[in-house]
Short mmCIF file of C-alpha atoms in Angstrom, two decimals:
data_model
loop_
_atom_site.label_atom_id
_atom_site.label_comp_id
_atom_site.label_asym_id
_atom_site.label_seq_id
_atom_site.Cartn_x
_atom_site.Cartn_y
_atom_site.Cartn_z
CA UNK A 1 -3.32 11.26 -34.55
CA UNK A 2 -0.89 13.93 -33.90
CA UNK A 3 2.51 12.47 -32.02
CA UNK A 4 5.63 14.33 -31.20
CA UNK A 5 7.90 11.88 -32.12
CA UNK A 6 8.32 8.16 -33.57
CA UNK A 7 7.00 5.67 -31.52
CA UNK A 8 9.67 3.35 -30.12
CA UNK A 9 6.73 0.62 -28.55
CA UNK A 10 2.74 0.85 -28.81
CA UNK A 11 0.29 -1.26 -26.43
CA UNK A 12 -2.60 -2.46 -27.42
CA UNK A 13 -5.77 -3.63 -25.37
CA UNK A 14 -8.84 -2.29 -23.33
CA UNK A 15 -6.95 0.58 -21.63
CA UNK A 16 -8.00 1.68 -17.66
CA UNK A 17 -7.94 4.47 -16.05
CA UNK A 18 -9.13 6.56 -12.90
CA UNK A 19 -11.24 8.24 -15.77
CA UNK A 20 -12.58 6.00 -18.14
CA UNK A 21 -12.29 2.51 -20.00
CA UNK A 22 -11.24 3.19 -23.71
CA UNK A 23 -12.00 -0.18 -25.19
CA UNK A 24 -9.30 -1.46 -28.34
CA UNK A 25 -7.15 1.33 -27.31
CA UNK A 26 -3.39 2.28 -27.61
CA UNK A 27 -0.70 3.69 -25.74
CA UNK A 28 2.15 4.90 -27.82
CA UNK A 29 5.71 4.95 -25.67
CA UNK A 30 9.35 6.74 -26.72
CA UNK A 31 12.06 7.34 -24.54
CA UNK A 32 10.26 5.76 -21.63
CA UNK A 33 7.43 8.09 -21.73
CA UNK A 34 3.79 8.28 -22.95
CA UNK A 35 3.98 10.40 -26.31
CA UNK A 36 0.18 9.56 -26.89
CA UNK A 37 -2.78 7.77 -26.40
CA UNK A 38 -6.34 6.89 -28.20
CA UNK A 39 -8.34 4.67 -29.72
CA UNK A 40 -8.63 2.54 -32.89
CA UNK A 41 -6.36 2.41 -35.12
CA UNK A 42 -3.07 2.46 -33.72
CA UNK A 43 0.45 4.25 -34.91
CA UNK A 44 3.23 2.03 -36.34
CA UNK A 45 6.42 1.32 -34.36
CA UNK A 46 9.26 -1.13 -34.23
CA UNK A 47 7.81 -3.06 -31.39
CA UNK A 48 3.95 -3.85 -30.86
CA UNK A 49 2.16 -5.49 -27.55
CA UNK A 50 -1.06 -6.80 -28.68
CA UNK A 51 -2.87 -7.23 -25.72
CA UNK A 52 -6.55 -7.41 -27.21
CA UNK A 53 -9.07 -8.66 -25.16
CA UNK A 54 -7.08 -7.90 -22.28
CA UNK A 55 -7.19 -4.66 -19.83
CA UNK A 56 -3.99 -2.32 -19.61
CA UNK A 57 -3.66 -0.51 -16.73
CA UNK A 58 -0.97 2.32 -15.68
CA UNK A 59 1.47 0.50 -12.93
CA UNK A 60 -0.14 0.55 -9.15
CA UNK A 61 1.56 2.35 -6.54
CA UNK A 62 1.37 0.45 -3.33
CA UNK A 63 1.28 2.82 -0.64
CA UNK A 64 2.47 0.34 2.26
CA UNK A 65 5.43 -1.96 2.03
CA UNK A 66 7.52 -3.23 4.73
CA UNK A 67 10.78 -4.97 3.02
CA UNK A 68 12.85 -4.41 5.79
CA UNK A 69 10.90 -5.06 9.07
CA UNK A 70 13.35 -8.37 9.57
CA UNK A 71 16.84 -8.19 8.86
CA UNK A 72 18.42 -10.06 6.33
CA UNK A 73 15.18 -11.83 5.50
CA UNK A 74 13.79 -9.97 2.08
CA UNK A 75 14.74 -6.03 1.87
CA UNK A 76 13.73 -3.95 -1.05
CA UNK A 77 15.37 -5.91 -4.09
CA UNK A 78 13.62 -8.67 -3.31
CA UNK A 79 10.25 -7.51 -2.41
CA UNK A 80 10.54 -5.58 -5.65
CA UNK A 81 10.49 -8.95 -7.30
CA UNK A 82 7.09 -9.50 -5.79
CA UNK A 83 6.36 -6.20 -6.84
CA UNK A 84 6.59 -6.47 -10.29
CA UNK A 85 4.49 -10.11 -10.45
CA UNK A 86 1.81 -7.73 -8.86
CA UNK A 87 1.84 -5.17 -11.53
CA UNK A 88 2.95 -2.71 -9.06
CA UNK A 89 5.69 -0.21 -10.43
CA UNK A 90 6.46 2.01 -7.55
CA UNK A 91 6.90 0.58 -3.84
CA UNK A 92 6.15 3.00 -0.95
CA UNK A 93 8.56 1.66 1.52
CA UNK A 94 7.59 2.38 5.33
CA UNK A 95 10.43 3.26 7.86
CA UNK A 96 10.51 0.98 10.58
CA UNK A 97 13.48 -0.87 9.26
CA UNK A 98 15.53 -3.33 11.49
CA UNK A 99 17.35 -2.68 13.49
CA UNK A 100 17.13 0.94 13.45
CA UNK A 101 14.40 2.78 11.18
CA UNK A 102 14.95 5.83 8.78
CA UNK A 103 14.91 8.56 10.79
CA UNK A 104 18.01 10.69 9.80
CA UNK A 105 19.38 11.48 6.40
CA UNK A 106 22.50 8.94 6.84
CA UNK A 107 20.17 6.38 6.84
CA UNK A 108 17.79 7.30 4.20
CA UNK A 109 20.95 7.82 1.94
CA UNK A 110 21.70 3.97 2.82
CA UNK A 111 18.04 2.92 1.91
CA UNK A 112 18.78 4.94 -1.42
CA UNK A 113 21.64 3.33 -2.26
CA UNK A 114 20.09 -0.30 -1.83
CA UNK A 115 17.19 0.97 -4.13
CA UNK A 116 19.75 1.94 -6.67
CA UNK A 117 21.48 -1.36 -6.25
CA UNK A 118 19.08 -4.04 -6.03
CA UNK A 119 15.43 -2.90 -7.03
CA UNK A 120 13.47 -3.94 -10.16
CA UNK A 121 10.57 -1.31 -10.23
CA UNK A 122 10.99 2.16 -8.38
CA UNK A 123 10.84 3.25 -5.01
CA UNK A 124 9.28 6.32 -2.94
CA UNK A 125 10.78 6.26 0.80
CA UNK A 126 9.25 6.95 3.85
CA UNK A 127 11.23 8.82 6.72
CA UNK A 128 10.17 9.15 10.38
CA UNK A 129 11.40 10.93 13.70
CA UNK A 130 12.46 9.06 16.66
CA UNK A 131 14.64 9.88 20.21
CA UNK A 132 17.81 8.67 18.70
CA UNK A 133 17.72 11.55 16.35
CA UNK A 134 15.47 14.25 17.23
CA UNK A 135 13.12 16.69 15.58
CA UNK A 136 15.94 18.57 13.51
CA UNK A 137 16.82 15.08 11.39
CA UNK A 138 13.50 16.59 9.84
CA UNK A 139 15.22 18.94 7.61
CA UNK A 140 17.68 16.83 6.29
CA UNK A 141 15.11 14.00 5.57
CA UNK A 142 12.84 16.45 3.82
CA UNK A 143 16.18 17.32 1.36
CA UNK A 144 17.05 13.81 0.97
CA UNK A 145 13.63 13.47 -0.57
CA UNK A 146 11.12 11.35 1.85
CA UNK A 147 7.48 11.18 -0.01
CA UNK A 148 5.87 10.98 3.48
CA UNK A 149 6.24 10.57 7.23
CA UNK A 150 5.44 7.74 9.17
CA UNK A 151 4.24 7.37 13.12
CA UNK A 152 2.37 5.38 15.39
CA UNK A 153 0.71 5.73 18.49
CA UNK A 154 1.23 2.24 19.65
CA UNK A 155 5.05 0.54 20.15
CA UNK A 156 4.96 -2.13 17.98
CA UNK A 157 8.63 -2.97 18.62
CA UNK A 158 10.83 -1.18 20.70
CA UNK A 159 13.06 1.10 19.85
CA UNK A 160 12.37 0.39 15.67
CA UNK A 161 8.79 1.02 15.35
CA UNK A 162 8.11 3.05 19.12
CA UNK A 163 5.10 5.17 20.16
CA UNK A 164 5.02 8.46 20.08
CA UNK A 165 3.68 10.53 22.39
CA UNK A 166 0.58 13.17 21.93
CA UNK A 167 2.48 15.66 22.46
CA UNK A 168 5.39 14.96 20.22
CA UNK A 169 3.04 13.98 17.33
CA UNK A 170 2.15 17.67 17.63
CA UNK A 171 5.24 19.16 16.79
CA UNK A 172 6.53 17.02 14.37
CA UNK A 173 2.84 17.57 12.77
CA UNK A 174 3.53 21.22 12.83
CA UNK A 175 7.54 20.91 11.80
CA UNK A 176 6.04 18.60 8.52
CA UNK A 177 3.02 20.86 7.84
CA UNK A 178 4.84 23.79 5.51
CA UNK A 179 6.70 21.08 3.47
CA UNK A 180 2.80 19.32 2.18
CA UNK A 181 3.94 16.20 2.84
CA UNK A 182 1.64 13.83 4.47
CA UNK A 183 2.00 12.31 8.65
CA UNK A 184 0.94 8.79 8.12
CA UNK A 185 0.11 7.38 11.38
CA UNK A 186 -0.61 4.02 13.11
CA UNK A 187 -3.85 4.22 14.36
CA UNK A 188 -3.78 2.05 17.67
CA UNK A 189 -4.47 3.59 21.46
CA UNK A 190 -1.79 1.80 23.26
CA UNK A 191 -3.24 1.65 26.90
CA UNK A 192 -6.59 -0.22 26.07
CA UNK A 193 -4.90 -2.33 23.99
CA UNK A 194 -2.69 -3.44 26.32
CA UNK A 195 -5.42 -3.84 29.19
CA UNK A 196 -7.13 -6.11 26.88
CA UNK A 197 -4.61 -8.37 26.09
CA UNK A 198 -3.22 -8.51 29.26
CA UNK A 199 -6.44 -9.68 30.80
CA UNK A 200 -7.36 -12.30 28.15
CA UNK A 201 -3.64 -13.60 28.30
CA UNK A 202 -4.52 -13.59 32.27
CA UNK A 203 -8.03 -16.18 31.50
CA UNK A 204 -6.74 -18.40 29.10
CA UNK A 205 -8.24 -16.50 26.35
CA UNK A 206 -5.96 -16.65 23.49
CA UNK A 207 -7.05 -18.43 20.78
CA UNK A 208 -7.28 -18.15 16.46
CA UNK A 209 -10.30 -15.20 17.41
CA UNK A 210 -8.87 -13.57 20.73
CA UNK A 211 -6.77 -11.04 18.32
CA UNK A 212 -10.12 -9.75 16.93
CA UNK A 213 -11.78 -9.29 20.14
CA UNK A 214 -8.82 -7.76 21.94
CA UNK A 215 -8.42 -5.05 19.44
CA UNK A 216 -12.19 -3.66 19.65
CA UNK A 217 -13.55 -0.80 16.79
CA UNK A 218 -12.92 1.61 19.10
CA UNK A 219 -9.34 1.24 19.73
CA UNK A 220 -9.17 1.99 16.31
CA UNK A 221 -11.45 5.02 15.75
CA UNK A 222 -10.01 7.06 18.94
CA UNK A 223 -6.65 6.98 17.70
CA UNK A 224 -8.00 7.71 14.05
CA UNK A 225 -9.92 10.61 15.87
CA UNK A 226 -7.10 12.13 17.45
CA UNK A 227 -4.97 11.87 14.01
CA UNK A 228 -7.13 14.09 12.20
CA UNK A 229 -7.85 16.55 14.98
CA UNK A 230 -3.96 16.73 15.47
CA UNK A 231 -3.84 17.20 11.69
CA UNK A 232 -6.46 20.18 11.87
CA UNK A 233 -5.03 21.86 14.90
CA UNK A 234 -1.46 21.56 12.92
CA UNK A 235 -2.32 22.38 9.47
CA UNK A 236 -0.15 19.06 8.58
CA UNK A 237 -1.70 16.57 5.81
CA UNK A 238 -2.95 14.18 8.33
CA UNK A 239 -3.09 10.28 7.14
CA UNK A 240 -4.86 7.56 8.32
CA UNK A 241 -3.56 4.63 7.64
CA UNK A 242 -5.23 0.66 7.26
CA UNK A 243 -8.78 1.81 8.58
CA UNK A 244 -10.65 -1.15 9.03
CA UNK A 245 -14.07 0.25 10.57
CA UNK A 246 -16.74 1.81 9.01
CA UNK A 247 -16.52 4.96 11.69
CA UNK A 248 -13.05 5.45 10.24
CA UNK A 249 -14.53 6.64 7.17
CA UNK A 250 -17.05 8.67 8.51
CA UNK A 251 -14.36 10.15 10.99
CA UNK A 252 -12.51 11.14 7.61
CA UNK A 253 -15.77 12.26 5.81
CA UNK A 254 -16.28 14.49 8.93
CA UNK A 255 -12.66 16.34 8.44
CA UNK A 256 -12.75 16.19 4.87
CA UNK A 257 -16.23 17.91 4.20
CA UNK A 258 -15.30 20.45 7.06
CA UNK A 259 -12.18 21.32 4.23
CA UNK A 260 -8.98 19.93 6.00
CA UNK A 261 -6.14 17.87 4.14
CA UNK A 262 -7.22 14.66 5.22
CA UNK A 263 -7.26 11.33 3.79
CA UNK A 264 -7.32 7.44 3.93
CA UNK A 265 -6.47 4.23 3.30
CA UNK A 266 -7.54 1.00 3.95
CA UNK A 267 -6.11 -2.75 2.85
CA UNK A 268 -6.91 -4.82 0.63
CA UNK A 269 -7.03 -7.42 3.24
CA UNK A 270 -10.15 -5.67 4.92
CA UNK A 271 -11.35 -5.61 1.99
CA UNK A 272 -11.34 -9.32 1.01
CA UNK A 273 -10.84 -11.21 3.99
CA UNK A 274 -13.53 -11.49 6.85
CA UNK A 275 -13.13 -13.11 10.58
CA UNK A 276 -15.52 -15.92 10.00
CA UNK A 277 -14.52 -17.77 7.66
CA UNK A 278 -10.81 -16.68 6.92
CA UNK A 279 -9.54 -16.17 9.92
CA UNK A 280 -11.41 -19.29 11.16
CA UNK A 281 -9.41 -21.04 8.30
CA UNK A 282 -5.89 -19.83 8.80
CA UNK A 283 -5.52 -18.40 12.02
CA UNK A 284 -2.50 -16.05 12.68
CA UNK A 285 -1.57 -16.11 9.25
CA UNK A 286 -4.39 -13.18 8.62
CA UNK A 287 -2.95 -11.04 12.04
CA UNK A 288 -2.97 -8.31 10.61
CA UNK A 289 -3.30 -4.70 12.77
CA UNK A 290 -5.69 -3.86 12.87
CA UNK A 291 -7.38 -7.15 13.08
CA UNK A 292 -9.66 -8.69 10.36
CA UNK A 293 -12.91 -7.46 10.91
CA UNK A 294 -16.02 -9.71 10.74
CA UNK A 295 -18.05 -9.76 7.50
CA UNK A 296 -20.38 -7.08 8.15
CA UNK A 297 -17.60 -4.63 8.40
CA UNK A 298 -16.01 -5.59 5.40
CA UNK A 299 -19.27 -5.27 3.47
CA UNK A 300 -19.77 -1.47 4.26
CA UNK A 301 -16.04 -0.88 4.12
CA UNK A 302 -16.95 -1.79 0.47
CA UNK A 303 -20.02 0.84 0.68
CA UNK A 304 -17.00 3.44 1.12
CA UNK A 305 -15.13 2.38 -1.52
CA UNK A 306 -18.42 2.51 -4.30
CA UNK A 307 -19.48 6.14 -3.15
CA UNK A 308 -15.41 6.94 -3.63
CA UNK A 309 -14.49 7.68 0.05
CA UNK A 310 -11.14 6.12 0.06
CA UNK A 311 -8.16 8.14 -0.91
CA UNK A 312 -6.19 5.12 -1.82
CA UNK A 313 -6.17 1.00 -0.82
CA UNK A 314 -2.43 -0.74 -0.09
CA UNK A 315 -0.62 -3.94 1.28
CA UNK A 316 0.57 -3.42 3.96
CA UNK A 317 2.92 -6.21 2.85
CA UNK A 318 6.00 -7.59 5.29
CA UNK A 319 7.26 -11.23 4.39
CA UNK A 320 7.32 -12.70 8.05
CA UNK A 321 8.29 -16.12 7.86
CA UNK A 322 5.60 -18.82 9.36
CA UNK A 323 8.03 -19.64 12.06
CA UNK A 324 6.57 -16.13 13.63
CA UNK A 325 3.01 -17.35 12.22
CA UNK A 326 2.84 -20.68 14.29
CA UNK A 327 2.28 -20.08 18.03
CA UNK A 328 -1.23 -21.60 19.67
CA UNK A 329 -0.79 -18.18 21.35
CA UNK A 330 -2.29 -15.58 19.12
CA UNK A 331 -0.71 -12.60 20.94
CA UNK A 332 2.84 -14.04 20.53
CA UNK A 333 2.49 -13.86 16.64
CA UNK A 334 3.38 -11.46 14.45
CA UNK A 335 1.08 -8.84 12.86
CA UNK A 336 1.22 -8.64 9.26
CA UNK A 337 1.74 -10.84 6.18
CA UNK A 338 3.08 -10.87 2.46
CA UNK A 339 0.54 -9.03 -0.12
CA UNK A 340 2.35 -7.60 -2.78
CA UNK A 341 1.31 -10.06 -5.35
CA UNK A 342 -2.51 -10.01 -4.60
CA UNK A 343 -3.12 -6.44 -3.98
CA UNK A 344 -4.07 -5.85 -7.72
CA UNK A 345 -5.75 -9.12 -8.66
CA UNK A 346 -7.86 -9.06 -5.30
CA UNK A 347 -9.19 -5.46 -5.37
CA UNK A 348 -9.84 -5.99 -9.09
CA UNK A 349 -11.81 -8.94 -8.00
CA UNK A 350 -13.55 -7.92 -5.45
CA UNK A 351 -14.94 -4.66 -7.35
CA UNK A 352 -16.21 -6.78 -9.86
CA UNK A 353 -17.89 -8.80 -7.13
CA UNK A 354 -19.69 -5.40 -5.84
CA UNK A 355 -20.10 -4.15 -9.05
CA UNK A 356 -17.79 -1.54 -8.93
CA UNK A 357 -16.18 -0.04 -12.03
CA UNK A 358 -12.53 -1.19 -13.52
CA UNK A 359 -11.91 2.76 -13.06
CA UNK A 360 -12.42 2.42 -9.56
CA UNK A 361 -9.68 0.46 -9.55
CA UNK A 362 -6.85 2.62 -11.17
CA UNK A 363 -8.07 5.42 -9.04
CA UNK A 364 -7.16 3.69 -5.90
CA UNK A 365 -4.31 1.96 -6.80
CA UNK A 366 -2.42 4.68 -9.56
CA UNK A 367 -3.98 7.88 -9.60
CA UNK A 368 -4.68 8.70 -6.11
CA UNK A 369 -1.64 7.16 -4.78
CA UNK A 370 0.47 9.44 -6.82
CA UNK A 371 -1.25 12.32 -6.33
CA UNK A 372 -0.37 11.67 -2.22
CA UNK A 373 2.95 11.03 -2.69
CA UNK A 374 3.60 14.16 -4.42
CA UNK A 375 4.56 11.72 -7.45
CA UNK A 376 1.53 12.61 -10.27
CA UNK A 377 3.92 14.66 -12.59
CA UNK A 378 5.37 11.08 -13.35
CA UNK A 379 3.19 8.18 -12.08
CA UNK A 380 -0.61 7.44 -11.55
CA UNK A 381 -1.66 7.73 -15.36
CA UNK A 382 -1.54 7.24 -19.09
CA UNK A 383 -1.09 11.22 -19.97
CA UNK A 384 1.51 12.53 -22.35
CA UNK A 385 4.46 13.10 -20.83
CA UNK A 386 3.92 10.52 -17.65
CA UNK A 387 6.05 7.56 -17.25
CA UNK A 388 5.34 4.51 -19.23
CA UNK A 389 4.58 2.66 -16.19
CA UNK A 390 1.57 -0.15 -16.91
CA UNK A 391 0.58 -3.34 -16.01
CA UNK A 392 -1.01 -6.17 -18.91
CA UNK A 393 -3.91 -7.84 -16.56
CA UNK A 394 -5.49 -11.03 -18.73
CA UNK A 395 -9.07 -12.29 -17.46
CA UNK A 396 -8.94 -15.08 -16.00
CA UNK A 397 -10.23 -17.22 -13.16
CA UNK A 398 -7.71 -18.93 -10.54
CA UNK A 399 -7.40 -19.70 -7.40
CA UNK A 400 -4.28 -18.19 -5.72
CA UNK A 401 -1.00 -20.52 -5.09
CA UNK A 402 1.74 -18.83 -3.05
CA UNK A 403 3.82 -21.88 -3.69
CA UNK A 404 4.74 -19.95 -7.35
CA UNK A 405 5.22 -16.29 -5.28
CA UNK A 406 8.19 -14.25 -6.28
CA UNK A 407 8.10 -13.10 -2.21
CA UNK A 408 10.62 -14.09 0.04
CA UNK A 409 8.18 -16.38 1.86
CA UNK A 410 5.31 -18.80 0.21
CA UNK A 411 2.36 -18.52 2.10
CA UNK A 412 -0.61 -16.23 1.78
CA UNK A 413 -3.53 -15.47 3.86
CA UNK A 414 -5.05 -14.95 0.12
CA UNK A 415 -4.20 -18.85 -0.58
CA UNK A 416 -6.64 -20.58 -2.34
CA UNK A 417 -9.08 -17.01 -2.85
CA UNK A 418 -10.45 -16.92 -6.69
CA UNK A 419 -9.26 -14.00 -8.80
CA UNK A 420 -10.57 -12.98 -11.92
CA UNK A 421 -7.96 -11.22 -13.24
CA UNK A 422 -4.00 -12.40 -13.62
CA UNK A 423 -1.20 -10.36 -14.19
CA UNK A 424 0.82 -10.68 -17.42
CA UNK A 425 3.50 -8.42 -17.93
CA UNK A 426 4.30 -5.39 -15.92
CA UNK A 427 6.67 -2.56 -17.60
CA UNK A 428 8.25 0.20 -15.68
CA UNK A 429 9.18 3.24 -17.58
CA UNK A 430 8.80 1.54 -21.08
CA UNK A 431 11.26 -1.60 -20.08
CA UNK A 432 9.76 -4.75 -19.45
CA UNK A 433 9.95 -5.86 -15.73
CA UNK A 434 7.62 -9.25 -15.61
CA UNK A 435 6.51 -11.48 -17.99
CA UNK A 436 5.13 -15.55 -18.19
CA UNK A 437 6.15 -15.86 -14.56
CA UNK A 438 9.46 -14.43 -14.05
CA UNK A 439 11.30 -11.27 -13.64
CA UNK A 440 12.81 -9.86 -16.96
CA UNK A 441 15.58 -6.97 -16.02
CA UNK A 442 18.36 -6.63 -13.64
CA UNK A 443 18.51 -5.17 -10.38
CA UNK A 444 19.16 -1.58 -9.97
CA UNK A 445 17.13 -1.06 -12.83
CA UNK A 446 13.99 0.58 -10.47
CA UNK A 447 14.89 4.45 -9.43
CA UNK A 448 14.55 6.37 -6.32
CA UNK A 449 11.37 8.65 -6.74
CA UNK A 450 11.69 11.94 -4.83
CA UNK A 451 7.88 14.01 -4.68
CA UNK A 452 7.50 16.73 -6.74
CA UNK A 453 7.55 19.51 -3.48
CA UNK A 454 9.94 18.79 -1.10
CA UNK A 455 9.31 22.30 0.37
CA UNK A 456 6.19 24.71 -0.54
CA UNK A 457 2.95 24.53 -0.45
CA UNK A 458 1.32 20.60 -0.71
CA UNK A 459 -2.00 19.92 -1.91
#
C-alpha cells in the first residue's frame, strides 16, 4: 500500500468497475480525489464508509437529460435532486430548452450560471445550431465549453427543438468535425411519420398502441442510416441517439467495423419496458420517441448489450407533468417521461436478469459515457487521480414508488417494476450528495464540466 498522501475518507465494499469486481475492496479519497485503491485491508483515515456486503460503484453519467424542456416546471437544480437519488453524479443536459434552446454562447453562459447556482451533482452541457443564430454561434459554443452537439431530423416543437435539414446537418457535421466532439442526433424521418399519423388520426385510430404502430422500425433505422453516412462523409463523431431496433445496432456495427467514429446509445426504457404488457398498463405515460418496442425487440436489444455493442445507455429523462400524459388521444401527448431515479437500479436489474456482469454496468453508465463526453481525465472511474465520484448501491428487492421521487413530478412509467438493487448514498467529488432518502448539500455545490478538447483532435 503505497499512497501519496493521508487519507481524508476510505470506502469500503465490493467495488465495480468497467474492468472488474474487486470484492471487500477500498477506495481511499483526499482532496476530493482518488489517491488509491485495492483490496483487503484498508488504510486508516479520519472518516470510514463501511459499506460491506454492498457494491460501490464510480457515479453514472447520464448521457440524456432534459431539465428544461418546460419552463418554470423543474430546470437543472431540481432535476439534479433526482440525480443524486439515482446515483448519477454528472447530468448531460440536452439543448432544447424553453423557450429558446442553447444555441449561442449568451445562452450557454446563462445555463452555466444556473448550474453554478442551483445544482447538486455536476453538469456537462449540450449546445446546438439553429436559424436564430446561425452556423458561426459554433465557435463561440465550442469556447464556452459544450461536451456535445445536439440535432434532430424531426421538429419536435417548433422553433425550440426544429428539424434540420439534410443539407444543413452536413455542414454543421463538417464545422463540428475538427473540434472531436460528437453530433448527437434525433433519429426520426419526419415525412413518414407524419403520413402515418395523419392517416390514423384521419380513421379513428388513436388509441394506448397507435403510437407504436405509427412510428414503424424503419422510420427509425433510415434516419439512423443517414446519421452515420453523414458522419462518414463529414469526418464528424456521428451519434445515434435512443436506438430502439435491433437494425440500429447492426447499422452502427456496420460503420464501426468499417473504422469510422461512430457510436450509440439506447434507453433504459427499451431496455426494460416492452409494448405488451407496459404500455398496455399505462398508456401514454411510456410515449417515449421512439416508441416502446414490443418484447421481442427488447430481448435482442439486450443481445447487443451482452456482446458489448452499446457505447453507452441513458434517460432520456424530462419531468412532463400528467396533465400532458392524460389525453384518450395518443398523438396529442407528450413524448417522454421522468427517469433519472431508475436509470441505475433498472439497468442493474435487468443485467442481472440476462445474466450480464455488474461490470457491464459501470461500462455503460461511467466509463463509456465519459470517455464520449471528452470527460475521462475526471469522471467514469476509480483511478488515481479521478474524481471521487461513486455511488453506495445496497441489494435489495423493491418494487418502485414514485410517490417518494426527488423529481419534480411523481409518476413513473417504471412504477411498481422490481429492482434488485437500491441506491444508498451518492458522493460527488468526495462530499456527500444523498443519503437515507434525502439530499445532503446545498445547491451550487455541482460544477460545470467542460471536455477535456475543446479544439484538436477527438477520439
Amino acid at each position: 500500500m503505497n499512497l501519496s498522501q493521508r487519507p481524508e475518507l476510505v470506502v469500503k465494499g465490493n467495488l465495480v468497475d468497467a474492468e472488474r469486481v474487486t470484492p471487500d475492496g477500498w477506495l481511499a479519497i483526499a482532496g476530493g480525489k482518488i489517491i488509491g485503491s485495492g483490496s483487503g485491508q484498508a488504510p486508516e483515515a479520519p472518516q470510514v464508509i463501511d459499506a460491506g456486503g454492498k457494491w460501490i460503484l464510480p457515479g453514472v453519467i447520464d448521457g440524456q437529460v432534459h431539465s428544461g424542456s418546460q419552463a418554470n416546471q423543474e430546470g437543472l437544480g431540481w432535476a439534479s435532486r433526482a440525480a443524486a437519488a439515482g446515483g448519477i453524479t454528472v447530468m448531460v443536459d440536452m439543448p432544447y430548452d424553453d423557450p429558446q434552446p442553447v444555441a449561442c454562447r449568451a445562452l450557454l453562459e446563462a445555463k452555466i450560471a444556473e448550474v453554478e447556482r442551483d445544482c447538486h451533482v455536476d453538469v456537462a452541457l449540450f449546445g446546438t445550431l439553429n436559424a436564430t443564430y446561425g452556423f458561426d454561434a459554433a465557435a463561440g459554443l465550442i469556447e464556452g465549453g459544450v461536451c456535445a452537439f445536439k440535432f434532430s431530423t424531426f421538429e419536435a416543437t417548433p422553433g425550440r427543438f426544429p428539424r434540420v435539414d439534410e443539407d444543413d446537418l452536413m455542414h454543421a457535421f463538417e464545422l463540428i468535425a475538427p473540434t472531436g466532439l460528437a453530433c448527437a442526433v434525433h433519429n426520426q424521418m419526419q415525412e413518414l411519420t407524419r403520413k402515418n399519423i395523419q392517416r390514423m388520426v384521419e380513421a379513428g385510430d388513436t388509441g394506448w398502441d397507435a403510437f407504436m404502430r405509427a412510428h414503424t422500425p424503419l422510420i427509425e433505422n433510415l434516419a439512423t442510416a443517414l446519421i452515420y453516412e453523414m458522419g462518414a462523409e463529414s469526418g464528424a463523431r456521428a451519434h445515434a441517439v435512443h436506438v430502439s431496433t435491433s437494425r440500429g445496432f447492426e447499422l452502427y456495427r456496420m460503420y464501426r467495423q468499417a473504422g469510422y467514429p461512430v457510436s450509440i446509445e439506447t434507453c433504459v426504457q427499451y431496455l426494460m419496458l416492452n409494448h405488451e404488457q407496459h404500455t398496455r398498463q399505462f398508456g401514454a405515460r411510456t410515449k417515449h420517441y421512439p416508441p416502446i418496442r414490443p418484447k421481442a425487440e427488447t430481448e435482442l436489444l439486450w443481445s447487443h448489450i451482452a456482446q458489448g455493442d452499446c457505447t453507452f445507455v441513458s434517460s432520456d429523462h424530462v419531468s412532463w407533468g400528467l396533465e400532458r400524459k392524460g389525453d384518450d388521444n395518443v398523438f396529442k401527448n407528450a413524448s417522454g417521461g421522468p427517469g433519472l431515479e431508475t436509470l441505475l437500479p433498472a439497468l442493474w436489474t435487468g443485467c442481472e436478469q440476462h445474466g450480464i456482469a455488474p461490470t457491464t454496468v459501470a461500462q455503460l453508465l461511467c466509463r463509456n459515457p465519459a470517455r464520449h463526453f471528452l470527460l475521462d481525465d475526471r469522471k467514469g472511474g476509480f483511478d488515481t487521480g479521478m474524481d471521487a465520484d461513486f455511488v453506495v448501491l445496497r441489494p435489495e428487492r423493491y418494487r418502485f414508488d414514485p410517490a417518494n421521487s426527488l423529481s419534480a413530478v411523481k409518476w413513473s412509467a417504471f412504477e411498481g417494476m422490481e429492482f434488485s438493487v437500491r441506491v444508498e448514498a451518492t458522493y460527488c467529488r468526495g462530499q456527500a450528495v444523498f443519503a437515507e432518502g434525502r439530499i445532503l448539500n446545498s445547491p451550487g455545490s455541482g460544477q460545470f464540466l467542460r471536455p477535456r478538447v475543446a479544439n484538436g483532435a477527438g477520439q
